[in-house]
CSV table of C-alpha atoms in Angstrom, one decimal:
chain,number,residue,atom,x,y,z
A,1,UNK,CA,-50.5,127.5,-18.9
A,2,UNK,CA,-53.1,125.1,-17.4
A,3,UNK,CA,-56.6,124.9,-18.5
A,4,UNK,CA,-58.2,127.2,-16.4
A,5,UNK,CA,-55.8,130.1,-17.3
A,6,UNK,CA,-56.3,129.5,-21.4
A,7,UNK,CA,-59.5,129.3,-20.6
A,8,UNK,CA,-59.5,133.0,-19.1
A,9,UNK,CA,-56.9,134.8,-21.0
A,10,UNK,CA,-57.5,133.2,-24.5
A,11,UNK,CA,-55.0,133.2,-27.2
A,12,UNK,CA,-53.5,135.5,-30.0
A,13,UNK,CA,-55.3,134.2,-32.5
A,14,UNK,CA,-58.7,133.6,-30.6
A,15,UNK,CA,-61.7,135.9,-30.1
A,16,UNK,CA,-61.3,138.4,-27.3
A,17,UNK,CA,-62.5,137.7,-24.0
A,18,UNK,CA,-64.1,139.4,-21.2
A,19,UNK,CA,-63.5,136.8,-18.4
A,20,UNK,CA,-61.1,138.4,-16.6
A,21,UNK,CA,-64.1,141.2,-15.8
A,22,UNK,CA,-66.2,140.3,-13.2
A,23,UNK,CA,-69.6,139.7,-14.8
A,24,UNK,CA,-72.3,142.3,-13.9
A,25,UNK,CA,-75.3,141.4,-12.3
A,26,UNK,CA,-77.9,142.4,-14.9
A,27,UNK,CA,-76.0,140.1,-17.4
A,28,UNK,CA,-76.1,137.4,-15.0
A,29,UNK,CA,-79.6,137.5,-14.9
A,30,UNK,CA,-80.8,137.9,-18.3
A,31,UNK,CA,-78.7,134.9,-18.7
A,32,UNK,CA,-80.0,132.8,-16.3
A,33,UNK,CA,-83.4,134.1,-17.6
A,34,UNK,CA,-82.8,132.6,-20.9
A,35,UNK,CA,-81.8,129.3,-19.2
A,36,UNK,CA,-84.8,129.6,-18.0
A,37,UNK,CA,-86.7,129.6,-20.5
A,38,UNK,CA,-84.6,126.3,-22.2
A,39,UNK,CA,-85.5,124.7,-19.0
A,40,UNK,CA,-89.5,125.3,-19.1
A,41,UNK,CA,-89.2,124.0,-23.1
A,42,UNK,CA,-87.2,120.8,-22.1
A,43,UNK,CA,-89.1,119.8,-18.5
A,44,UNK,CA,-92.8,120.6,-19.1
A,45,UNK,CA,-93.1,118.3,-21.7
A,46,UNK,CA,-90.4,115.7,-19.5
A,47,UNK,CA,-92.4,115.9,-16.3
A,48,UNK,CA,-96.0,115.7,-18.0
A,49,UNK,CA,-97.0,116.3,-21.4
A,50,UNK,CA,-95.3,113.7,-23.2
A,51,UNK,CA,-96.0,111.4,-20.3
A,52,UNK,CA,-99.6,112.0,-20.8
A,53,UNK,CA,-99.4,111.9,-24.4
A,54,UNK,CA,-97.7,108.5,-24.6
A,55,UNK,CA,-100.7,108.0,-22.2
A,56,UNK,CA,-102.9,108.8,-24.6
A,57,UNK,CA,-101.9,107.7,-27.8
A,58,UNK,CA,-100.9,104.1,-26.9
A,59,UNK,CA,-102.5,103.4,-23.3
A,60,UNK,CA,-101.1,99.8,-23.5
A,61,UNK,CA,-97.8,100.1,-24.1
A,62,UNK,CA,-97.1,103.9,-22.3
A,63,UNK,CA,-93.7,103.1,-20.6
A,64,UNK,CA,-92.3,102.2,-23.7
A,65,UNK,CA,-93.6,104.8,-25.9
A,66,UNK,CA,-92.4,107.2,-23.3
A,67,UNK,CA,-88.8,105.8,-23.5
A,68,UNK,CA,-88.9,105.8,-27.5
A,69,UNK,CA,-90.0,109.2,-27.2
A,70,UNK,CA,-87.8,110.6,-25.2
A,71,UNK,CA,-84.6,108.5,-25.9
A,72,UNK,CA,-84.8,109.5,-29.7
A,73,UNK,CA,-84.8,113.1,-28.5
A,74,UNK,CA,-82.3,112.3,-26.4
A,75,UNK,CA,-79.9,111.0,-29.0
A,76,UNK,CA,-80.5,113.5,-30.7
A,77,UNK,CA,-79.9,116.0,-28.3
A,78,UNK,CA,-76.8,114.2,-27.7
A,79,UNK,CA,-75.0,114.6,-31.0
A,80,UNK,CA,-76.5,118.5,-31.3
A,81,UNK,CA,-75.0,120.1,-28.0
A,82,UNK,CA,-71.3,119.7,-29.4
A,83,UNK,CA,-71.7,120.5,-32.7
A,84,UNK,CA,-73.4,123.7,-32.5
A,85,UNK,CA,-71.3,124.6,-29.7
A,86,UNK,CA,-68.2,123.6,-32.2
A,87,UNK,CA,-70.6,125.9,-34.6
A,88,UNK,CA,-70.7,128.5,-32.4
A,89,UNK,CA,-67.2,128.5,-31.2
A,90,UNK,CA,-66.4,129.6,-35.4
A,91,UNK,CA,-69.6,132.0,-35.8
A,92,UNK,CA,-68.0,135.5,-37.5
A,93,UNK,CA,-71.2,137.6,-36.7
A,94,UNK,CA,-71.1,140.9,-35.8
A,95,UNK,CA,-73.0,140.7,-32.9
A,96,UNK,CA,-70.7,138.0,-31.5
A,97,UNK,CA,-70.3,134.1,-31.3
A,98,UNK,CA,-73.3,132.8,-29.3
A,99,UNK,CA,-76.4,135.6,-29.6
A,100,UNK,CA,-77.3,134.1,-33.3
A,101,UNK,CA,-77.8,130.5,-31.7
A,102,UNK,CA,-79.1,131.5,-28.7
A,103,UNK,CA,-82.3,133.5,-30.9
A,104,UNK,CA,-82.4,130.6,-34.0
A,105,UNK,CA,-82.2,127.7,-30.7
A,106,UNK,CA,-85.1,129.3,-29.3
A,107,UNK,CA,-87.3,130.1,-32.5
A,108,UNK,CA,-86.7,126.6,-33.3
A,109,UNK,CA,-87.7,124.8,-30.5
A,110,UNK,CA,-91.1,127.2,-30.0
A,111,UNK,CA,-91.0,125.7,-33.6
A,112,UNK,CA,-91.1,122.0,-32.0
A,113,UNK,CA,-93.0,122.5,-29.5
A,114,UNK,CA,-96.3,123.8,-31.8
A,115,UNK,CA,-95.9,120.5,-33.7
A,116,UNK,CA,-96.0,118.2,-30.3
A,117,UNK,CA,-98.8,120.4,-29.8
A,118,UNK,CA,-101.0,119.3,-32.6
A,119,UNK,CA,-99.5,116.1,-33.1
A,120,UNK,CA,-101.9,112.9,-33.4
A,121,UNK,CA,-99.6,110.0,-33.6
A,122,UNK,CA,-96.2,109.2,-32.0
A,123,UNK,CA,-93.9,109.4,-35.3
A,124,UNK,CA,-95.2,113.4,-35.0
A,125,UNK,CA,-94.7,113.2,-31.2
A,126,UNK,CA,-91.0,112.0,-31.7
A,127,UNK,CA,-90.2,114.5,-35.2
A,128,UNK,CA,-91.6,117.5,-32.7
A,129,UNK,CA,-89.3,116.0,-29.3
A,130,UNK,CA,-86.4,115.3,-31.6
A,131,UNK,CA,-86.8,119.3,-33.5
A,132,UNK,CA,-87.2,120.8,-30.0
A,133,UNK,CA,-84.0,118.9,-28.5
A,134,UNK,CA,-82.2,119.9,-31.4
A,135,UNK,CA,-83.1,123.8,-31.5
A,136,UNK,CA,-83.5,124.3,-27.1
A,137,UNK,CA,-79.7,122.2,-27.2
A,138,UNK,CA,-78.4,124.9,-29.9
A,139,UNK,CA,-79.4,127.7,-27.7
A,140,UNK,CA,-78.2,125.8,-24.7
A,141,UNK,CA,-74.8,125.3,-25.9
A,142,UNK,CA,-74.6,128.7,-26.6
A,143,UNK,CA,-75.6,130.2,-23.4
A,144,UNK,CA,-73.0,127.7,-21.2
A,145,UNK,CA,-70.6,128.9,-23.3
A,146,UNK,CA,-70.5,132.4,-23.0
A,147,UNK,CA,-70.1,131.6,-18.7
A,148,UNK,CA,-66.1,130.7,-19.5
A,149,UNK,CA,-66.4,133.8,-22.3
A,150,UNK,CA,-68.0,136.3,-19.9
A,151,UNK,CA,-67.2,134.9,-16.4
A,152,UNK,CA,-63.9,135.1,-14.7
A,153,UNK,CA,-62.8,132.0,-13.1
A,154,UNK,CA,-63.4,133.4,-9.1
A,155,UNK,CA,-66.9,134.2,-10.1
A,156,UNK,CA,-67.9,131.1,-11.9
A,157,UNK,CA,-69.4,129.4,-9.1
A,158,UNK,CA,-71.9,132.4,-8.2
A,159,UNK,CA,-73.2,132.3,-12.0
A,160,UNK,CA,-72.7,128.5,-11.5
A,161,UNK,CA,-75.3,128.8,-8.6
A,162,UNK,CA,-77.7,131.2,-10.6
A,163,UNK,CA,-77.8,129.2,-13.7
A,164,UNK,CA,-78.9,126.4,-11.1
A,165,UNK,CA,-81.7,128.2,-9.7
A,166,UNK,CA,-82.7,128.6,-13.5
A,167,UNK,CA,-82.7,125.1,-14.0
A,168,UNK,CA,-84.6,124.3,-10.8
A,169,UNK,CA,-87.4,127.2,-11.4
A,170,UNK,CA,-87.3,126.3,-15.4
A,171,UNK,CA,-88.4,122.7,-14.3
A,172,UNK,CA,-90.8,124.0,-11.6
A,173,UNK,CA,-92.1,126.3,-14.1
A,174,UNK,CA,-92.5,124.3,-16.9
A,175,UNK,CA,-94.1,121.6,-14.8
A,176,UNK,CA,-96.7,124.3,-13.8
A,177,UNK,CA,-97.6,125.3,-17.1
A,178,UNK,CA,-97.9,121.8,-18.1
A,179,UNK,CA,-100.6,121.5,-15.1
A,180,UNK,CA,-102.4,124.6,-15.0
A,181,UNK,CA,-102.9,125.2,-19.1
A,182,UNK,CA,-105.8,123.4,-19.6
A,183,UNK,CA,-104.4,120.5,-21.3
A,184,UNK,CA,-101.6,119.2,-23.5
A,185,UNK,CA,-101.8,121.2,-26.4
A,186,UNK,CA,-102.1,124.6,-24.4
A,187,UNK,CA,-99.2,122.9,-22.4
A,188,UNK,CA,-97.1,123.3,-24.9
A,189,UNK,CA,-98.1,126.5,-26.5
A,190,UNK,CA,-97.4,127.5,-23.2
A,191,UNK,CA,-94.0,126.4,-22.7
A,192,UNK,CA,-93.3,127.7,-26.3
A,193,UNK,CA,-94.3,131.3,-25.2
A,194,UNK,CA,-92.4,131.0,-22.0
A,195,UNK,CA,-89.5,130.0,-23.8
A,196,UNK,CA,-88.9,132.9,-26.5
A,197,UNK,CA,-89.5,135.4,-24.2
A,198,UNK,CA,-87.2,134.5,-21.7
A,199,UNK,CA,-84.8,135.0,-24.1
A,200,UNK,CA,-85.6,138.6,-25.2
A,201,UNK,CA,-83.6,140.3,-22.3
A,202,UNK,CA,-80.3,138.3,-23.2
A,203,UNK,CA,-80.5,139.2,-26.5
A,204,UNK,CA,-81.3,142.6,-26.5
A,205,UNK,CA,-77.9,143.1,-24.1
A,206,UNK,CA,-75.8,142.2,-27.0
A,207,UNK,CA,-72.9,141.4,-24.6
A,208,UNK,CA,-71.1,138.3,-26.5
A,209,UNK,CA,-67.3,137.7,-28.1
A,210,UNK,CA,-67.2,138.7,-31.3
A,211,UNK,CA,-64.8,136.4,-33.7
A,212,UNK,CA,-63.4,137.9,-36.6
A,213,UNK,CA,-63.0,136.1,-39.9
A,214,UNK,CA,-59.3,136.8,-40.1
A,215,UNK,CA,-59.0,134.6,-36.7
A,216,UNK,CA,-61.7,131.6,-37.8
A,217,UNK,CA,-59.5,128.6,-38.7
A,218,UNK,CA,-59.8,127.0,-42.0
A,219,UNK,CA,-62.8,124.4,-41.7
A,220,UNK,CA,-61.9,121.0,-42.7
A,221,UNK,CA,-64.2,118.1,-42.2
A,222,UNK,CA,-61.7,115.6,-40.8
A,223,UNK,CA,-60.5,118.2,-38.2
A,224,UNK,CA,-63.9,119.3,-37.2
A,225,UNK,CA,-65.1,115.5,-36.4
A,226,UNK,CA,-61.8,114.7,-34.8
A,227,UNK,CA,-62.2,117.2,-32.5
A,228,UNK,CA,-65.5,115.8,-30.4
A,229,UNK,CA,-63.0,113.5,-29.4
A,230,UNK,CA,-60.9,114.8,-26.5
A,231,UNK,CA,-58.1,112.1,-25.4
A,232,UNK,CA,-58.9,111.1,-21.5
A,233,UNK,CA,-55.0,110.1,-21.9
A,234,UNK,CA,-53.7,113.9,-22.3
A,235,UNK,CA,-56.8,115.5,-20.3
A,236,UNK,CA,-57.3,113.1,-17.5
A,237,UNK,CA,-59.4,115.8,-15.4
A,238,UNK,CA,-62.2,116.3,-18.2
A,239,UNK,CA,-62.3,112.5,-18.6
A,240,UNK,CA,-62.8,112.3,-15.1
A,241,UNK,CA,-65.1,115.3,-14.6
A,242,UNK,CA,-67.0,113.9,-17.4
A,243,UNK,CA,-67.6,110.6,-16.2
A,244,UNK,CA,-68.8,111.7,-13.1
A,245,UNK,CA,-71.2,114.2,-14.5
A,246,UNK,CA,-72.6,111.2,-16.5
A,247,UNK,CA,-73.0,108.9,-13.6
A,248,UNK,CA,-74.6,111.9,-11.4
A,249,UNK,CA,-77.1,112.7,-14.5
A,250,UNK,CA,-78.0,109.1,-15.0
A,251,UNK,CA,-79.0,108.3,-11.6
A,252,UNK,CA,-81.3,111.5,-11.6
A,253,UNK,CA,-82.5,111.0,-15.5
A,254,UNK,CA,-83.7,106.8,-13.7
A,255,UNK,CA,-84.8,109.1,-10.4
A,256,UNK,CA,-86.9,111.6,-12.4
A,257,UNK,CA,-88.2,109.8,-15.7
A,258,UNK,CA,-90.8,107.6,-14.0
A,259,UNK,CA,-91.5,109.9,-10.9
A,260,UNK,CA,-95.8,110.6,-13.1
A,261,UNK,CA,-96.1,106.3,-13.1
A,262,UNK,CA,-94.4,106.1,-9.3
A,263,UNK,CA,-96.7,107.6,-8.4
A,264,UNK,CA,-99.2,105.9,-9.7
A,265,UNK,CA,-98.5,102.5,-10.1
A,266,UNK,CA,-95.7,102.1,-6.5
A,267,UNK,CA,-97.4,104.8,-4.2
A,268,UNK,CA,-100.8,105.2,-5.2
A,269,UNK,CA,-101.5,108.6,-4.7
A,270,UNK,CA,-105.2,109.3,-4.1
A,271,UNK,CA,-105.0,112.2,-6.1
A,272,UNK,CA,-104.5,113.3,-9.5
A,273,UNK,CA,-101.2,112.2,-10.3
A,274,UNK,CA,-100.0,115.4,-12.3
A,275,UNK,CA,-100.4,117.6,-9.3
A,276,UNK,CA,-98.6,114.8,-7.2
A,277,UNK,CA,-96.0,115.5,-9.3
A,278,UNK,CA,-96.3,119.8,-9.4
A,279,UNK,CA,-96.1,119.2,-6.1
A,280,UNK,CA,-93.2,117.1,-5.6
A,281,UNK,CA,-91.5,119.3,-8.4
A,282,UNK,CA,-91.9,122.6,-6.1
A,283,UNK,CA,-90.4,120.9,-2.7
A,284,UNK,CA,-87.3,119.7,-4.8
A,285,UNK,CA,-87.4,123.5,-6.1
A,286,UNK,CA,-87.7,124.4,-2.5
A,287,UNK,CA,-84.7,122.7,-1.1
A,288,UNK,CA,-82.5,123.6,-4.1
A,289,UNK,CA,-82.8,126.5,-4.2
A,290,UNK,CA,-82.0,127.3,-0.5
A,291,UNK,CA,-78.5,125.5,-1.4
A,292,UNK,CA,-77.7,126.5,-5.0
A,293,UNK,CA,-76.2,130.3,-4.8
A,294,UNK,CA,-74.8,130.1,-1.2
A,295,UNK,CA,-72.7,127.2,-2.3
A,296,UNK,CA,-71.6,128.3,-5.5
A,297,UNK,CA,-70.7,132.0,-3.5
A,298,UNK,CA,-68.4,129.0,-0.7
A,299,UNK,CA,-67.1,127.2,-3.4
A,300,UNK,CA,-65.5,130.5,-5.1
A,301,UNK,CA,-64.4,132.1,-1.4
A,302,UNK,CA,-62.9,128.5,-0.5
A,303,UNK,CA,-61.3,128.2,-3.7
A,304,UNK,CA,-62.6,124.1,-3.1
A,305,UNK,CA,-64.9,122.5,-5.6
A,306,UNK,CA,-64.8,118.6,-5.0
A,307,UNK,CA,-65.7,118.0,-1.6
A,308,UNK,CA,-68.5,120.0,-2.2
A,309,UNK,CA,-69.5,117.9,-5.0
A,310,UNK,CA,-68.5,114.6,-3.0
A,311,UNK,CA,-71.1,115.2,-0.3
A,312,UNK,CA,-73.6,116.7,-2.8
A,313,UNK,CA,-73.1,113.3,-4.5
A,314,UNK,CA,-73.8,111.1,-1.0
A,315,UNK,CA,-76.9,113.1,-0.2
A,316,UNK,CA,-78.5,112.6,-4.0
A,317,UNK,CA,-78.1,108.9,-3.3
A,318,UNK,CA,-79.5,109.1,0.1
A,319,UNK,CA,-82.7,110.6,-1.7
A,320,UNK,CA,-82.9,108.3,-4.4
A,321,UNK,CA,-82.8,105.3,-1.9
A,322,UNK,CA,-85.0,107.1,0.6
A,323,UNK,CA,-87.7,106.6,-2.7
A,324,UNK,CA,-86.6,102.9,-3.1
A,325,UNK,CA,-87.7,102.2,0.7
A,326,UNK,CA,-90.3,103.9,1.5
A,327,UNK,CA,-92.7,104.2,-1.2
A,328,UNK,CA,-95.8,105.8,0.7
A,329,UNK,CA,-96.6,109.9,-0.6
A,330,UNK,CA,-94.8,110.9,2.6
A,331,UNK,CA,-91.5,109.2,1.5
A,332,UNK,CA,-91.9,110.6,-1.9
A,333,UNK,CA,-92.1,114.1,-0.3
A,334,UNK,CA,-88.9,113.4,2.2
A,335,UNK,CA,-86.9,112.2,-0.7
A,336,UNK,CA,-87.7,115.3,-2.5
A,337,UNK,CA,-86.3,117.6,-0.1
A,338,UNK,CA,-83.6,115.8,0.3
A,339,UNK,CA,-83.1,115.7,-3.1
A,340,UNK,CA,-83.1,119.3,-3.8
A,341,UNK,CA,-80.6,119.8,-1.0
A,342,UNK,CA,-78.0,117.9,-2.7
A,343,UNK,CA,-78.3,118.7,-6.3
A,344,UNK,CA,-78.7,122.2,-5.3
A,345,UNK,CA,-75.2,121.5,-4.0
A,346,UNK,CA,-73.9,119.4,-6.8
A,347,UNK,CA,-75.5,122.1,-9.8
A,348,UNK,CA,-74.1,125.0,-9.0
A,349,UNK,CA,-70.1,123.7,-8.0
A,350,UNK,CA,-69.6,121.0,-10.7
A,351,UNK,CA,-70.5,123.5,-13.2
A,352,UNK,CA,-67.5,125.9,-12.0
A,353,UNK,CA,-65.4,122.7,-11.8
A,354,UNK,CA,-66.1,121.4,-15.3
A,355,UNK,CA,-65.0,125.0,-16.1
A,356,UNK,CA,-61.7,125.1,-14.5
A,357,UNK,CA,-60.7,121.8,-16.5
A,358,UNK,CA,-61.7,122.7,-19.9
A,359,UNK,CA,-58.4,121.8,-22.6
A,360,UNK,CA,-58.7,125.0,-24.4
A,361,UNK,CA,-60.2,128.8,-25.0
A,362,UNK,CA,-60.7,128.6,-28.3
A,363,UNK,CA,-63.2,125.7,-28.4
A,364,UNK,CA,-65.3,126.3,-25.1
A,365,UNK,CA,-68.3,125.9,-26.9
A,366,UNK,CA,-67.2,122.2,-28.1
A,367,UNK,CA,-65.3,121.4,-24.7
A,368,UNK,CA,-69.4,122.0,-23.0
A,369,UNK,CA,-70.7,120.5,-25.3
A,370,UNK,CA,-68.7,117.2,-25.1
A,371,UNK,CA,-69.2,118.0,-21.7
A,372,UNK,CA,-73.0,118.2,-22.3
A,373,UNK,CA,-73.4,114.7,-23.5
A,374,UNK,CA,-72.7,113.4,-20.5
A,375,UNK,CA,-76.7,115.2,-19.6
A,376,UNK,CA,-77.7,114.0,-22.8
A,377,UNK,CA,-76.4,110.5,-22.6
A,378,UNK,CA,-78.4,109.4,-19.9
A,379,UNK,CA,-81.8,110.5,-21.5
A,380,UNK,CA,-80.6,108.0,-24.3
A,381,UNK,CA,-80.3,105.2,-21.6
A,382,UNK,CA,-82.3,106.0,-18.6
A,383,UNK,CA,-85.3,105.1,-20.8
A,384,UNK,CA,-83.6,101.7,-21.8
A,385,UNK,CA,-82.2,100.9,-18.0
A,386,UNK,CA,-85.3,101.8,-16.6
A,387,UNK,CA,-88.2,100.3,-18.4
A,388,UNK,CA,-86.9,96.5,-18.4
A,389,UNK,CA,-86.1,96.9,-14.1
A,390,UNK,CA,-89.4,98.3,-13.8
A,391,UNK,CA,-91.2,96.0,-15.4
A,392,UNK,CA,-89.0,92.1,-15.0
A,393,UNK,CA,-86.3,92.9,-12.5
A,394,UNK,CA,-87.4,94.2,-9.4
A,395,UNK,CA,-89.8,96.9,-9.8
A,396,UNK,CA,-89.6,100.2,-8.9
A,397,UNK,CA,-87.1,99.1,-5.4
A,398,UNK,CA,-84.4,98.1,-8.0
A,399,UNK,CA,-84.5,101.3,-10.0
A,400,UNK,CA,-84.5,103.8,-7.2
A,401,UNK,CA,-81.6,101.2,-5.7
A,402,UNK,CA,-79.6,101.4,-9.0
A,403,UNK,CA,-80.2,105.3,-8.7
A,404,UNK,CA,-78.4,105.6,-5.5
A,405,UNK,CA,-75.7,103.3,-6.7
A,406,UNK,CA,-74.9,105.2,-10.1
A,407,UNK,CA,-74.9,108.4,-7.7
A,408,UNK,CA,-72.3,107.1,-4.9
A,409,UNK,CA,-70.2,106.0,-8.0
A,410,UNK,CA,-70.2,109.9,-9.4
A,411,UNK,CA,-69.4,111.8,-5.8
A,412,UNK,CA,-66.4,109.2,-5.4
A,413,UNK,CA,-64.6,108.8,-8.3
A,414,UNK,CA,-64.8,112.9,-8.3
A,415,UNK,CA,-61.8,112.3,-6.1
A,416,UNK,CA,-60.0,111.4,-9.3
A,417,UNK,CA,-59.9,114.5,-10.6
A,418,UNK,CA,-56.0,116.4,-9.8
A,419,UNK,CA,-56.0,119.8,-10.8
A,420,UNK,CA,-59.4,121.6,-9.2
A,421,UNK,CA,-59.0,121.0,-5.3
């Protein structure tokens, strides 16, 4: 049986599964609702608020109290997305596998996101980030994993394409209520708000995959841990998929970090630099999301993932050296556009394709969760990449450069990949 079919059908042994049913369209949006509302936690305080609070709490040394701050989380974020997913995959509750992490993920990162909210120094700044990255990526591991649960395999790249447009409109959103608050604190109480109640409509549907306690395997620690480990050697396409997810990630974790200081320190926008941003945020959001759905919806009619993901690839890096070039506010609006066409593109198909190559049914939620650290990954090393080329080896040219490199890398060595065409 390949991957793609275990994935679907499940096993004897494993929790039932309703992928072979066509998921219905409210589902699929209180779903991408709840996405959502993960997003607006994780990117209002990304794009602004802990920008501005590194700002503010050590004006001389912000760049690198920004990359402390958020590469902490980031590790942290790293090591949580498998694990609960491996959690979830062996949750016996009665309501299912995911819903309990889904409502504790999102409790707990309103949780975080209070603290960053009253926080006066930047050891409270990074316990708040690192609480919030490890609650929002609990939730989040638990809502990409009821997709291959819920979500037959010739739908995957419509939900693929609606999860996208959750992402783009989460970091839109959360950017906005970072902005229009009334300051960093009511920032964050914002995106707290925003968060948990996105989530109500998911969990009030109660559609998940129960897993009885007859059918949990026997926990043993050495089995857990060796199991985060999934052998490129036997799985060739998920090494490959994965890598190129990481590549793709990195060059827009470098492309997006520093976007609040390129624009102040490269471009020298005349205006207030957080609405340079807002606005930069909403024309990526525009282009995205004219491309996210309608190519997930080609994807699944074509039955073709990786030439979709290929040019997605060539036109992220086109936008990322578009901003190493020209670095006037008219460039910086160009690039954006151009940016949202592609990773519209690239969201919404290399989602369905890292779902065809997943090893097994049983551990989905560990499989995405690997899967996720290639998002989580970069966070840890954008931060470290980025600050020593901004500041000693070329300047902002050189990161935007390495951007487009790390991109071209990605859509190319997709190619690798045998088993998705």
């Amino acid at each position: 049986m390949t991957a793609d079919g275990a994935a679907a059908e499940g096993t004897a042994a494993g929790p039932a599964s309703r992928a072979g049913t066509p998921a219905g369209g409210r589902w699929v949006s209180a779903l991408s609702l709840a996405s959502l509302g993960v997003w607006v936690g994780w990117f209002g305080p990304l794009q602004l608020l802990l920008a501005r609070q590194a700002e503010h709490l050590a004006p001389g040394h912000k760049a690198s109290t920004l990359a402390l701050v958020t590469g902490v989380g980031a590790a942290v974020s790293m090591v949580a997305n498998p694990v609960f997913g491996a959690l979830s995959d062996r949750t016996t509750a009665s309501v299912g596998r995911r819903i309990p992490w889904v409502a504790g993920g999102v409790a707990g990162g309103a949780a975080g996101l209070i603290l960053l909210a009253g926080a006066q120094s930047v050891a409270t700044v990074i316990a708040g980030w690192c609480l919030v990255q490890l609650a929002l990526n609990a939730a989040f591991a638990a809502l990409t994993a009821a997709v291959p649960d819920q979500v037959p395999p010739r739908q995957r790249g419509l939900v693929g394409g609606w999860l996208g447009v959750s992402q783009v409109i989460g970091v839109l959103a959360g950017t906005a209520l970072a902005t229009v608050a009334g300051g960093v604190a009511a920032g964050y109480l914002a995106c707290a708000a925003f968060s948990v109640l996105a989530a109500v409509p998911y969990l009030l549907m109660r559609r998940d995959t129960p897993l009885s306690r007859a059918a949990r395997p026997a926990f043993r620690w050495g089995t857990f841990l060796g199991g985060f480990w999934i052998d490129p050697r036997r799985h060739p396409d998920f090494g490959w998929a994965w890598l190129t997810r990481f590549l793709m990630n990195l060059s827009y974790s470098i492309s997006t970090m520093y976007l609040l200081y390129y624009l102040t320190d490269a471009v020298h926008y005349q205006g207030d630099a957080d609405d340079g941003v807002l606005i930069l945020t909403a024309l990526n959001a525009l282009t995205l999301l004219s491309t996210v759905v309608i190519s997930g919806i080609r994807s699944d009619r074509s039955g073709r993932r990786k030439s979709y993901v290929i040019r997605s690839g060539l036109v992220i890096s086109a936008a990322t050296l578009l901003l190493a070039v020209w670095q006037t506010w008219t460039g910086a609006v160009v690039a954006s556009l151009v940016l949202g066409l592609g990773f519209g593109v690239y969201t919404a198909v290399d989602f369905a394709l890292l779902t065809d190559v997943l090893p097994t049914a049983e551990d989905r939620g560990r499989d995405l969760g690997v899967i996720n650290i290639a998002n989580a990954l970069p966070q840890v090393l954008a931060p470290v990449i980025a600050a020593p080329v901004v500041t000693r080896f070329g300047g902002y040219t050189a990161l935007y450069a390495l951007a487009g490199a790390l991109a071209l890398a990605g859509s190319v060595l997709v190619r690798r990949i045998r088993s998705v065409p």
